CSV table of N, CA, C and O and ligand atoms in Angstrom, one decimal:
chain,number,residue,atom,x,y,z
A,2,UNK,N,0.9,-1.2,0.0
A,2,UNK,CA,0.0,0.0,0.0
A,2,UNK,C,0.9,1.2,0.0
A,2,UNK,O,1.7,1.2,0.9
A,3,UNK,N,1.0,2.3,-0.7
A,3,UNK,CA,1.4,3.3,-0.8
A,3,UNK,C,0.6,4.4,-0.6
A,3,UNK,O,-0.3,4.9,-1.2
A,4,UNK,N,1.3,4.7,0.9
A,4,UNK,CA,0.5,5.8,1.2
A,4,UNK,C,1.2,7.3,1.9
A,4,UNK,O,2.3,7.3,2.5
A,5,UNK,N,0.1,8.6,1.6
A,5,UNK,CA,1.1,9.7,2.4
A,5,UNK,C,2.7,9.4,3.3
A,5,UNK,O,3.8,9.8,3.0
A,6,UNK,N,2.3,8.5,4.2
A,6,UNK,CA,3.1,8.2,5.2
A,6,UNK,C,3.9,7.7,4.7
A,6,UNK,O,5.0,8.1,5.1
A,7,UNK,N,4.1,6.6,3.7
A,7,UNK,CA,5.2,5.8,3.4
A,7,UNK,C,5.9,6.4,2.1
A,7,UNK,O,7.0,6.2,1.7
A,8,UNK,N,4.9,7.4,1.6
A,8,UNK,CA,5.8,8.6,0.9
A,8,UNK,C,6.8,9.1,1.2
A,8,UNK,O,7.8,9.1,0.4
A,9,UNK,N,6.7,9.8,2.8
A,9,UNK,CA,7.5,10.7,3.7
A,9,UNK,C,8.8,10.1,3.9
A,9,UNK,O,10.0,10.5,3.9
A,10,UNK,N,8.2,8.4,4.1
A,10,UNK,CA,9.7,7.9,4.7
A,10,UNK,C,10.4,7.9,3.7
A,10,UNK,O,11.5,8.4,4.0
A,11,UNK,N,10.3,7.4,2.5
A,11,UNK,CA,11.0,7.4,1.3
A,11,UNK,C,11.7,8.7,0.6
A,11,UNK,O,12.8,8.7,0.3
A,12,UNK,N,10.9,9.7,0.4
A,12,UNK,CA,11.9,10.5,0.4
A,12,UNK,C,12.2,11.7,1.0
A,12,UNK,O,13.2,12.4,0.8
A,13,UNK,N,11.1,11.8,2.1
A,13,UNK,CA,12.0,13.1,3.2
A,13,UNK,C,13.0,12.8,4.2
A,13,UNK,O,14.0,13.5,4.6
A,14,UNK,N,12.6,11.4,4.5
A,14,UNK,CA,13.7,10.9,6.1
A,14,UNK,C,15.1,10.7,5.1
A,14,UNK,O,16.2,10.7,5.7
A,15,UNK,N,15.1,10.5,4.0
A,15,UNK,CA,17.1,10.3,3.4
A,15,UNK,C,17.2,11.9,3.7
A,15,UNK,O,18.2,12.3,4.3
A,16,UNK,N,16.5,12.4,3.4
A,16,UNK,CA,16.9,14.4,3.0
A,16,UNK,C,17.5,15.1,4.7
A,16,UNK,O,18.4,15.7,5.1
A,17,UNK,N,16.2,14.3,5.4
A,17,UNK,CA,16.6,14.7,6.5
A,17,UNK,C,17.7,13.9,7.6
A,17,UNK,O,18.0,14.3,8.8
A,18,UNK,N,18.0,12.9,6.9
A,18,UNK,CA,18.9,11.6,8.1
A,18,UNK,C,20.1,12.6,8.3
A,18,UNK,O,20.2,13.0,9.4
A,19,UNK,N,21.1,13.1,7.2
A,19,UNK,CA,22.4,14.2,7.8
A,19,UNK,C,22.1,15.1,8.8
A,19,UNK,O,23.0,15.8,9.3
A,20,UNK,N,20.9,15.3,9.3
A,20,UNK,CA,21.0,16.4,10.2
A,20,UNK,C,21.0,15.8,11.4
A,20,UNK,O,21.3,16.4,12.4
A,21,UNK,N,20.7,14.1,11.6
A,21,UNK,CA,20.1,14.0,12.8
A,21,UNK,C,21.5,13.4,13.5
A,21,UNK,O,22.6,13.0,13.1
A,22,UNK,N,21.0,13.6,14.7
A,22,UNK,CA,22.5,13.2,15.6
A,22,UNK,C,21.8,12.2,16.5
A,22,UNK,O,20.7,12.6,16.8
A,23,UNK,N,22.3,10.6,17.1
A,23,UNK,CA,22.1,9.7,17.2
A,23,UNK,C,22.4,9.8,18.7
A,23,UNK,O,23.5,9.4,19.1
A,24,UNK,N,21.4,10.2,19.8
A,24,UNK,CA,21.4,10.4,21.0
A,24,UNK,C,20.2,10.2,21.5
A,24,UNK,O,19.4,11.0,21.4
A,25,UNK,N,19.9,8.9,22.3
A,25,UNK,CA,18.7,8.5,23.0
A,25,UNK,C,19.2,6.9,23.4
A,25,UNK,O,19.9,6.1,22.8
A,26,UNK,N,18.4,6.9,24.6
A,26,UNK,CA,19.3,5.5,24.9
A,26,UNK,C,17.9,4.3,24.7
A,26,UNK,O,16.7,4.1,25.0
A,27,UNK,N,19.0,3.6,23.8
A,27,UNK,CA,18.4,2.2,23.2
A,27,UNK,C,17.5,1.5,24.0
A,27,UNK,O,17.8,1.3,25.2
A,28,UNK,N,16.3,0.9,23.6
A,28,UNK,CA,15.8,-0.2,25.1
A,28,UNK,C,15.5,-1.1,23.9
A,28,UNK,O,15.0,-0.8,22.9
A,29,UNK,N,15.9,-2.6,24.3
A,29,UNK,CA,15.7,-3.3,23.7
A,29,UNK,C,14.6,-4.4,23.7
A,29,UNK,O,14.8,-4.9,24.8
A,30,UNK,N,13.4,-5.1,23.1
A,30,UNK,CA,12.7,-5.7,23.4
A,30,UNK,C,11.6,-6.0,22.1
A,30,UNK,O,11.1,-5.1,21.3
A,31,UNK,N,11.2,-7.8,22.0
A,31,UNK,CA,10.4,-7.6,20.6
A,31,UNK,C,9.2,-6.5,20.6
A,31,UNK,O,8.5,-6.0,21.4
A,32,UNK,N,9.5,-6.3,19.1
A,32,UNK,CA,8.5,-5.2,18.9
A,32,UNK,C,7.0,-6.1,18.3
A,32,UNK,O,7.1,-7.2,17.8
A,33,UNK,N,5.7,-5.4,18.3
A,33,UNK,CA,4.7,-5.8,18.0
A,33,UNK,C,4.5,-4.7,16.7
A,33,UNK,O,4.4,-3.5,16.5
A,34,UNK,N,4.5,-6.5,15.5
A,34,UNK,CA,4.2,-5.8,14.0
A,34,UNK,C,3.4,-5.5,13.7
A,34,UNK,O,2.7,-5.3,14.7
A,35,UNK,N,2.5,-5.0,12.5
A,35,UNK,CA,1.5,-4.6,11.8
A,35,UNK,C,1.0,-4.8,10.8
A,35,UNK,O,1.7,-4.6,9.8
A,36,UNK,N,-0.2,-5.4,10.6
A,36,UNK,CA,-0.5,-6.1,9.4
A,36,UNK,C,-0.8,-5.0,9.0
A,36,UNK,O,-1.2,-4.0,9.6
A,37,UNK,N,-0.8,-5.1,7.0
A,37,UNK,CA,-0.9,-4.2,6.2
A,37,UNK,C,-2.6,-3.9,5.4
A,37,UNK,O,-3.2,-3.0,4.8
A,38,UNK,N,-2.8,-5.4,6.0
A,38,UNK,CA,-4.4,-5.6,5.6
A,38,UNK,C,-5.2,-5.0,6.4
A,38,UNK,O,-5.3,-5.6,7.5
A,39,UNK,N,-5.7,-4.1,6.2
A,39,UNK,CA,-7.1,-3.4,6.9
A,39,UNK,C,-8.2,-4.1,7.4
A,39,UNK,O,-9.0,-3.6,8.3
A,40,UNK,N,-8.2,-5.6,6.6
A,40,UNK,CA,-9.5,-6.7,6.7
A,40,UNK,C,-8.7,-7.7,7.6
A,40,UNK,O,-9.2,-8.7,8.1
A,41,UNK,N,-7.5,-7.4,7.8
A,41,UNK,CA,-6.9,-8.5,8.5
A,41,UNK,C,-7.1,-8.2,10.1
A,41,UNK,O,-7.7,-7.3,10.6
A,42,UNK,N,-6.4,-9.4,10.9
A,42,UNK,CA,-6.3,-9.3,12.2
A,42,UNK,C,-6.6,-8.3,12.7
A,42,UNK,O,-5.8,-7.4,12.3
A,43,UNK,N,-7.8,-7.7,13.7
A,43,UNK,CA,-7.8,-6.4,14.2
A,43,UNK,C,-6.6,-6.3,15.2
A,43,UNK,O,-6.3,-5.1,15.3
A,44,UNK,N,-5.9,-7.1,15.8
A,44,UNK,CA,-5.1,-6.8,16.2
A,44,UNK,C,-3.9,-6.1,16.1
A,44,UNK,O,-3.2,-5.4,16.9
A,45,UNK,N,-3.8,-6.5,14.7
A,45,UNK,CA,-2.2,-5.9,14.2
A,45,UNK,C,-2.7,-4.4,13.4
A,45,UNK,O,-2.1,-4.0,12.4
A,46,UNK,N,-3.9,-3.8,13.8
A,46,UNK,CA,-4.6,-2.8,12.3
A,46,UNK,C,-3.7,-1.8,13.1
A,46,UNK,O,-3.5,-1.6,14.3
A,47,UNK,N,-3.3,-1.0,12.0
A,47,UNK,CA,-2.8,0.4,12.5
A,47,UNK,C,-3.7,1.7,12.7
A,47,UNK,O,-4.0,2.2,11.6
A,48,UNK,N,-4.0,2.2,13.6
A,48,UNK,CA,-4.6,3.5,13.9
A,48,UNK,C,-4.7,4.0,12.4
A,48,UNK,O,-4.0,3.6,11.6
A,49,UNK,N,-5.6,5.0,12.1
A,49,UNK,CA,-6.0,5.8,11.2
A,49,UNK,C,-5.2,7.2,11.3
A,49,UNK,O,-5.0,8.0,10.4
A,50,UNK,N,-5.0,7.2,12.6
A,50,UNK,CA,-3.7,8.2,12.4
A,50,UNK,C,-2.4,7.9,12.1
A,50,UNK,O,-1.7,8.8,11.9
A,51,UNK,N,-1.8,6.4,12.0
A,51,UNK,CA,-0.3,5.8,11.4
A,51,UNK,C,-1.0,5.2,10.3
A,51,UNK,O,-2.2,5.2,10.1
A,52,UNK,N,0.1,4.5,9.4
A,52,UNK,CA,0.3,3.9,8.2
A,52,UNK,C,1.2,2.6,8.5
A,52,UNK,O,2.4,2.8,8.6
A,53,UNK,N,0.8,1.5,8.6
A,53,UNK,CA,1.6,0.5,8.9
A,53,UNK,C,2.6,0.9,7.6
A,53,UNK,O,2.2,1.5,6.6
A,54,UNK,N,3.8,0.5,7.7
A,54,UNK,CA,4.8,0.5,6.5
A,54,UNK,C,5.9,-0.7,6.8
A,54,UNK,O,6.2,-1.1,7.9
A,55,UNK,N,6.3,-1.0,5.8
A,55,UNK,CA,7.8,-2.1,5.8
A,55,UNK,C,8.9,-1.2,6.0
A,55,UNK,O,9.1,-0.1,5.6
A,56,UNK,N,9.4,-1.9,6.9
A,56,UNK,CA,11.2,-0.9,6.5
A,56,UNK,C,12.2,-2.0,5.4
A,56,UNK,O,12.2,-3.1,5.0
A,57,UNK,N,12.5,-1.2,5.3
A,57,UNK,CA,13.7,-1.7,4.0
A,57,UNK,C,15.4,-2.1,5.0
A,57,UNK,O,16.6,-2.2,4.6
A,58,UNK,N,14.9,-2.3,6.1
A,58,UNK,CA,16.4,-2.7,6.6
A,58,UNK,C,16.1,-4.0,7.0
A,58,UNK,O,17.0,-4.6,6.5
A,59,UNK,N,15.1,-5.0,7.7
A,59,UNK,CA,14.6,-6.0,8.6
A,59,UNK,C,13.4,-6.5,7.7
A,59,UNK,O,13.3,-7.7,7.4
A,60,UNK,N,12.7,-5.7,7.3
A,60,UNK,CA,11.3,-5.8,6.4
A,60,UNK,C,10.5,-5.7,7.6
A,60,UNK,O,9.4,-6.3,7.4
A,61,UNK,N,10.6,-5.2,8.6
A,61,UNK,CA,9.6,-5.4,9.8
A,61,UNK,C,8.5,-4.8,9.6
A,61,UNK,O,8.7,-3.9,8.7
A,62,UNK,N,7.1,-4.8,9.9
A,62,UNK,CA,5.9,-3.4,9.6
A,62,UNK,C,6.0,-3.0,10.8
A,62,UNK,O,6.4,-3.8,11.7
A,63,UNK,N,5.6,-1.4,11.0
A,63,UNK,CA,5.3,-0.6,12.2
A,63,UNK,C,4.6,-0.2,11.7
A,63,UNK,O,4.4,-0.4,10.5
A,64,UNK,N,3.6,0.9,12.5
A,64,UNK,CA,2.6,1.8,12.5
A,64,UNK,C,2.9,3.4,12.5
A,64,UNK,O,2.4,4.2,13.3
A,65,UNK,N,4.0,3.9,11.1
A,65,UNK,CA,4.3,4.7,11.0
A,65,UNK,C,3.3,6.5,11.7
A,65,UNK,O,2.1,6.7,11.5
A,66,UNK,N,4.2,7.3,12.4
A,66,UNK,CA,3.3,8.3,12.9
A,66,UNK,C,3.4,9.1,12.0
A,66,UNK,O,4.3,8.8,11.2
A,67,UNK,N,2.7,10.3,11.7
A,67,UNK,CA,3.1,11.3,10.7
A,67,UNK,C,4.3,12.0,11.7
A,67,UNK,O,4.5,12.0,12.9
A,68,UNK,N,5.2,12.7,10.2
A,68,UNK,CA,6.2,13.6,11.0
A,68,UNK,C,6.0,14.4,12.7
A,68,UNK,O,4.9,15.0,12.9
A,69,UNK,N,6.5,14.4,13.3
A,69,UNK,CA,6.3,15.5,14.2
A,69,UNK,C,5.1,14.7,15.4
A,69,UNK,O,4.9,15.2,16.5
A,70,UNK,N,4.6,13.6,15.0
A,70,UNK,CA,3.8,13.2,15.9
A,70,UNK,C,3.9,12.3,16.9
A,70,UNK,O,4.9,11.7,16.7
A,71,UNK,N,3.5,12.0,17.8
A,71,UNK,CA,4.0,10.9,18.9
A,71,UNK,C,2.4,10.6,19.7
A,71,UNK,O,1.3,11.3,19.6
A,72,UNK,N,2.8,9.2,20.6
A,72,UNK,CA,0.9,9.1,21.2
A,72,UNK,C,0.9,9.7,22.5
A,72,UNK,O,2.0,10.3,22.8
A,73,UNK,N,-0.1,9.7,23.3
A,73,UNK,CA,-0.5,10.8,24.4
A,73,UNK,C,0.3,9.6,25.5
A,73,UNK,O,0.4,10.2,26.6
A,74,UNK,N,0.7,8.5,25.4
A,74,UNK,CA,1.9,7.6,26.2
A,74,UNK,C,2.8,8.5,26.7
A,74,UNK,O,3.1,9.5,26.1
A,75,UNK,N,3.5,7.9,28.4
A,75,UNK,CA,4.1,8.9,28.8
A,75,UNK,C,5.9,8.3,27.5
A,75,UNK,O,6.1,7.1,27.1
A,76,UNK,N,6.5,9.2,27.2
A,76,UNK,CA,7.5,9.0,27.2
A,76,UNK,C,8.0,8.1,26.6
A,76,UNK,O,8.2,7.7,25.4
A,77,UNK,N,8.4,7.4,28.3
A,77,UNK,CA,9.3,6.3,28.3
A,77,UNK,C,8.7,5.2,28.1
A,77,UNK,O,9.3,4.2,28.1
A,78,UNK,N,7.2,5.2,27.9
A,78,UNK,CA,6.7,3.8,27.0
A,78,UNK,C,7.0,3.4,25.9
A,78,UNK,O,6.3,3.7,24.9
A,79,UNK,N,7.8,2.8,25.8
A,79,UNK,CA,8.0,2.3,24.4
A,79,UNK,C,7.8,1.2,24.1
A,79,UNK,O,8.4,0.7,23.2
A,80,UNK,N,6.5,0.3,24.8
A,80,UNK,CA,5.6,-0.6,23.7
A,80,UNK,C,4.5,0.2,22.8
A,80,UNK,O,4.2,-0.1,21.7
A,81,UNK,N,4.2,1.2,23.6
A,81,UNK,CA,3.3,1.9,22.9
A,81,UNK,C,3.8,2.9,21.7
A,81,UNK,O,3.2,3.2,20.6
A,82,UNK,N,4.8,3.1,22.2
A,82,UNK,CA,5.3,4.4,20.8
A,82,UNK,C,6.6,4.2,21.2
A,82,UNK,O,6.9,4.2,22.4
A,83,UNK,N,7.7,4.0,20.1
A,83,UNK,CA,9.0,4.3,20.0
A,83,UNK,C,9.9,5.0,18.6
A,83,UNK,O,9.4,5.2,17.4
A,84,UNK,N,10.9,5.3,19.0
A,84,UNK,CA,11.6,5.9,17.9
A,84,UNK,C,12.9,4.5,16.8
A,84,UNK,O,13.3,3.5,17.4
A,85,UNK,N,13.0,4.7,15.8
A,85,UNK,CA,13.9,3.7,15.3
A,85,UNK,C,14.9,4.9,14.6
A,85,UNK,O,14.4,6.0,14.2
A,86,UNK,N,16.3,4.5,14.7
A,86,UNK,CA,17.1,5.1,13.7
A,86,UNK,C,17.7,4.6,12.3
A,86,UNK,O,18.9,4.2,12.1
A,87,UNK,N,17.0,4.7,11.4
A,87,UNK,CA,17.2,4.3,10.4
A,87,UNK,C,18.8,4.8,10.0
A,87,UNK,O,19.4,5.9,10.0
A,88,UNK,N,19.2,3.1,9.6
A,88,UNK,CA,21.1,3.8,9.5
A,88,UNK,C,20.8,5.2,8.4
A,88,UNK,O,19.7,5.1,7.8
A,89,UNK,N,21.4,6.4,8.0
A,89,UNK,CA,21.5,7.5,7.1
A,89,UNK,C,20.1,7.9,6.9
A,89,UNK,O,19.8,8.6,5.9
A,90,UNK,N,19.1,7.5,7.7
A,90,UNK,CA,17.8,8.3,7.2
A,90,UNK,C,17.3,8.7,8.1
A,90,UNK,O,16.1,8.9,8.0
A,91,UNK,N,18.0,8.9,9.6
A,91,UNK,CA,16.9,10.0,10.3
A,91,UNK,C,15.9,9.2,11.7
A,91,UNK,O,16.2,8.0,11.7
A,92,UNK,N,15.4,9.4,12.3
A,92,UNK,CA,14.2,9.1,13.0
A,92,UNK,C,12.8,9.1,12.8
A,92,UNK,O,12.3,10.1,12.2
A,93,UNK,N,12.0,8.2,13.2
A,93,UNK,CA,10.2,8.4,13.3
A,93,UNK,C,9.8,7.9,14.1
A,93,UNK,O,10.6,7.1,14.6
A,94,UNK,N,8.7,8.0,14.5
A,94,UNK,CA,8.2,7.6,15.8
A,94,UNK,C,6.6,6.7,15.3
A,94,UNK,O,5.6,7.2,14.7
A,95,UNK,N,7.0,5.0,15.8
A,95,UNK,CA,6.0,4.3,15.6
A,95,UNK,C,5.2,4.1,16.7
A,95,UNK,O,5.3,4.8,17.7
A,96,UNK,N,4.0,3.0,16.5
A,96,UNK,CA,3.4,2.7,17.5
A,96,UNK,C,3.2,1.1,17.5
A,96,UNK,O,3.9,0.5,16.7
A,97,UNK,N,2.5,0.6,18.2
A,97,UNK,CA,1.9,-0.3,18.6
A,97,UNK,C,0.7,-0.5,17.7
A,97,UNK,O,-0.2,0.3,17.6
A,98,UNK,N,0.7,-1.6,17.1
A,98,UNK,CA,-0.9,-1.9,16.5
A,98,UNK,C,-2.1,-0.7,17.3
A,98,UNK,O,-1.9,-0.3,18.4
A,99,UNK,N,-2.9,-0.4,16.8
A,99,UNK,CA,-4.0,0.2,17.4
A,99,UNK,C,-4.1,2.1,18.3
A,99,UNK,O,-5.1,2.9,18.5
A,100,UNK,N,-2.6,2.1,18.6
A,100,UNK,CA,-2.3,3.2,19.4
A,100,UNK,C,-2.4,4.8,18.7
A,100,UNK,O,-1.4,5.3,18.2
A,101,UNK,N,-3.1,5.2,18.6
A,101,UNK,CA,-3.6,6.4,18.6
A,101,UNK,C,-2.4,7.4,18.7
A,101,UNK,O,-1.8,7.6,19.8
A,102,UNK,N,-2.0,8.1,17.3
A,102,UNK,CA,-0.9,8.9,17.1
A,102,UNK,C,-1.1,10.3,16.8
A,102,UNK,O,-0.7,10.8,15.7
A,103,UNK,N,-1.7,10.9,17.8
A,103,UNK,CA,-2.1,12.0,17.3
A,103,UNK,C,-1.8,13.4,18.5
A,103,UNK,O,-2.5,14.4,18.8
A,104,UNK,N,-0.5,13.1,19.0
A,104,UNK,CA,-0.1,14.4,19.8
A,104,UNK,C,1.7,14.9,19.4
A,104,UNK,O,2.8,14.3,19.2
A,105,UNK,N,1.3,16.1,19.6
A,105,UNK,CA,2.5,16.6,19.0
A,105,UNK,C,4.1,16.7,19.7
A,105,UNK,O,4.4,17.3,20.7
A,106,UNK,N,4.7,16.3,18.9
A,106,UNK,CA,6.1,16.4,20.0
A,106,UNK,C,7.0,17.5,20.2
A,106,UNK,O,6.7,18.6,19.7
A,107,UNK,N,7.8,17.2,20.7
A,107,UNK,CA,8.3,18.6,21.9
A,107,UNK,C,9.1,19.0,20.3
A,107,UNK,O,9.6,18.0,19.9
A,108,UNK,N,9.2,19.7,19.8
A,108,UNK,CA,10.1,20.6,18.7
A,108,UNK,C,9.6,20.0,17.5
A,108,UNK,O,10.5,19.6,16.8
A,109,UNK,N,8.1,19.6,17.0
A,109,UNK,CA,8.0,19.1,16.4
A,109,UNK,C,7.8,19.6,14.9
A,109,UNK,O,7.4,19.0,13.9
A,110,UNK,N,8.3,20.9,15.0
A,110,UNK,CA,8.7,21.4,13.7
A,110,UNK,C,9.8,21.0,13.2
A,110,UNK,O,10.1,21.4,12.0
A,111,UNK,N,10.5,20.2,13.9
A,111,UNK,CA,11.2,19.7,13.2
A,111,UNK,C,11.1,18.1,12.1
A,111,UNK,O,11.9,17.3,11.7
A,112,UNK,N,9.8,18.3,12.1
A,112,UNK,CA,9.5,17.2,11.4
A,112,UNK,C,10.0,15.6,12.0
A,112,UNK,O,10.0,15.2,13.1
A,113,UNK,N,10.3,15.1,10.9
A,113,UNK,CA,11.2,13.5,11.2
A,113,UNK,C,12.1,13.3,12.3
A,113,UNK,O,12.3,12.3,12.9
A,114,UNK,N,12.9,15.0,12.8
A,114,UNK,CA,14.1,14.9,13.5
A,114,UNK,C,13.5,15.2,15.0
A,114,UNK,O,14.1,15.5,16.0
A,115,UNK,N,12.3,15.2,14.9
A,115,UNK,CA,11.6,15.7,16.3
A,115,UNK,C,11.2,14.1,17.4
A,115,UNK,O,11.5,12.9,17.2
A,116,UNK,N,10.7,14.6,18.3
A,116,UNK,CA,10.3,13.9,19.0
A,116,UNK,C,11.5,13.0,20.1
A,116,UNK,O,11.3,12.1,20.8
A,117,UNK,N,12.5,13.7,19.9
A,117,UNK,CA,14.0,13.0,20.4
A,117,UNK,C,13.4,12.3,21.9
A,117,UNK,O,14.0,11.3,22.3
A,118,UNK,N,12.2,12.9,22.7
A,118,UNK,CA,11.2,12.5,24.0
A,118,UNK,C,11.3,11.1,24.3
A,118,UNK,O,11.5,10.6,25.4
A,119,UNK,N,11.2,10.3,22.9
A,119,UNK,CA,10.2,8.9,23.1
A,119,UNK,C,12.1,8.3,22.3
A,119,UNK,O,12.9,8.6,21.5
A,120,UNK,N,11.7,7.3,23.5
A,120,UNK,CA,12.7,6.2,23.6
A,120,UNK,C,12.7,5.4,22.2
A,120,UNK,O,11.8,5.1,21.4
A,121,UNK,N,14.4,5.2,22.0
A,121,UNK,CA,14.4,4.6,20.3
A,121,UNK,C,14.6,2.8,21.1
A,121,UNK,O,15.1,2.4,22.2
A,122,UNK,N,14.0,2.0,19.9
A,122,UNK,CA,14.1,0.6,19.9
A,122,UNK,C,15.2,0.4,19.2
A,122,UNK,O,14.5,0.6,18.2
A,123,UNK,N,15.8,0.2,19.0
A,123,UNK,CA,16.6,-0.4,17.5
A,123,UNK,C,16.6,-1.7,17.0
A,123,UNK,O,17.0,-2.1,15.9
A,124,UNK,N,15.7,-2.6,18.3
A,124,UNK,CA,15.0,-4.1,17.5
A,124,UNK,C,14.1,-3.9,16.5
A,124,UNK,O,13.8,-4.9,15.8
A,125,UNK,N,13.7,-2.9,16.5
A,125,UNK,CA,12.7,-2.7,15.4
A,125,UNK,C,12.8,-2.1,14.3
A,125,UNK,O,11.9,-1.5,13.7
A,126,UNK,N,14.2,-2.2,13.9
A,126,UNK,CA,14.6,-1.3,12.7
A,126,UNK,C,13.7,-2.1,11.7
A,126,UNK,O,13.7,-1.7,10.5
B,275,LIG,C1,8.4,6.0,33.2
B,275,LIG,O1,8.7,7.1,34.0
B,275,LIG,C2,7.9,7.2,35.2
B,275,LIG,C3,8.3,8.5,35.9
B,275,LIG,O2,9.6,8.7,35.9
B,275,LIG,C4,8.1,5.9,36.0
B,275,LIG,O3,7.3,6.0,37.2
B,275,LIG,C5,7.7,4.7,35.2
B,275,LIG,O4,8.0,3.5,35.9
B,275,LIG,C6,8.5,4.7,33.9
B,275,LIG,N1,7.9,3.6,33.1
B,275,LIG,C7,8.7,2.8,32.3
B,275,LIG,C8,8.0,1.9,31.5
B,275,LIG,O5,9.9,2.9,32.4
């Protein structure tokens, strides 16, 4: 499925990966995937505010947030919402099957490079 969101990643997160500087500490633990079928498992459906997407490093799905966004989760939860660093492309902040991505992060004008708040996974690249 090609959509807005999986647009973004493709070509704004390369544009924006040189800016980002790679500071947040790792927590590691399986991540929960995302089915891409809408008709599929409700479990794995992604919020209507994310875009389940593949990454191109693992092939994993997440529940891509739009730029600048993060869930009303404190923080340091990161089953519910986490950051990945894509090697040379930057940061985004996924979620959890179902989790509601619709609050804005702390500098989140900075688009992709925002949100530095919410803890990165890197099992889930
Ligand atoms: C998140 O931070 C709060 C406040 O510091 C703490 O009470 C809580 O245990 C932390 N939760 C996790 C999952 O680390």
């Amino acid at each position: 499925m090609y959509t807005p969101a999986a647009l973004l990643l493709t070509t704004l997160l390369p544009l924006l990966g040189l800016l980002t500087p790679a500071i947040a500490t790792p927590v590691n633990a399986v991540c929960t995937q995302c089915d891409v079928n809408p008709l599929g498992n409700a479990d794995k459906t992604c919020d209507i505010t994310t875009s389940c997407v593949r990454t191109n490093y693992q092939g994993q799905y997440h529940c891509a947030c739009r730029a600048g966004y993060k869930s009303s989760a404190p923080n340091n939860d990161s089953e519910s919402h986490y950051r990945v660093n894509f090697p040379n492309e930057g940061f985004r902040v996924f979620t959890k099957p179902g989790v509601v991505c619709d609050t804005l992060c702390d500098k989140y004008w900075l688009g992709p490079d925002s949100c530095q708040e919410v803890l990165v996974r890197q099992a889930c690249l």
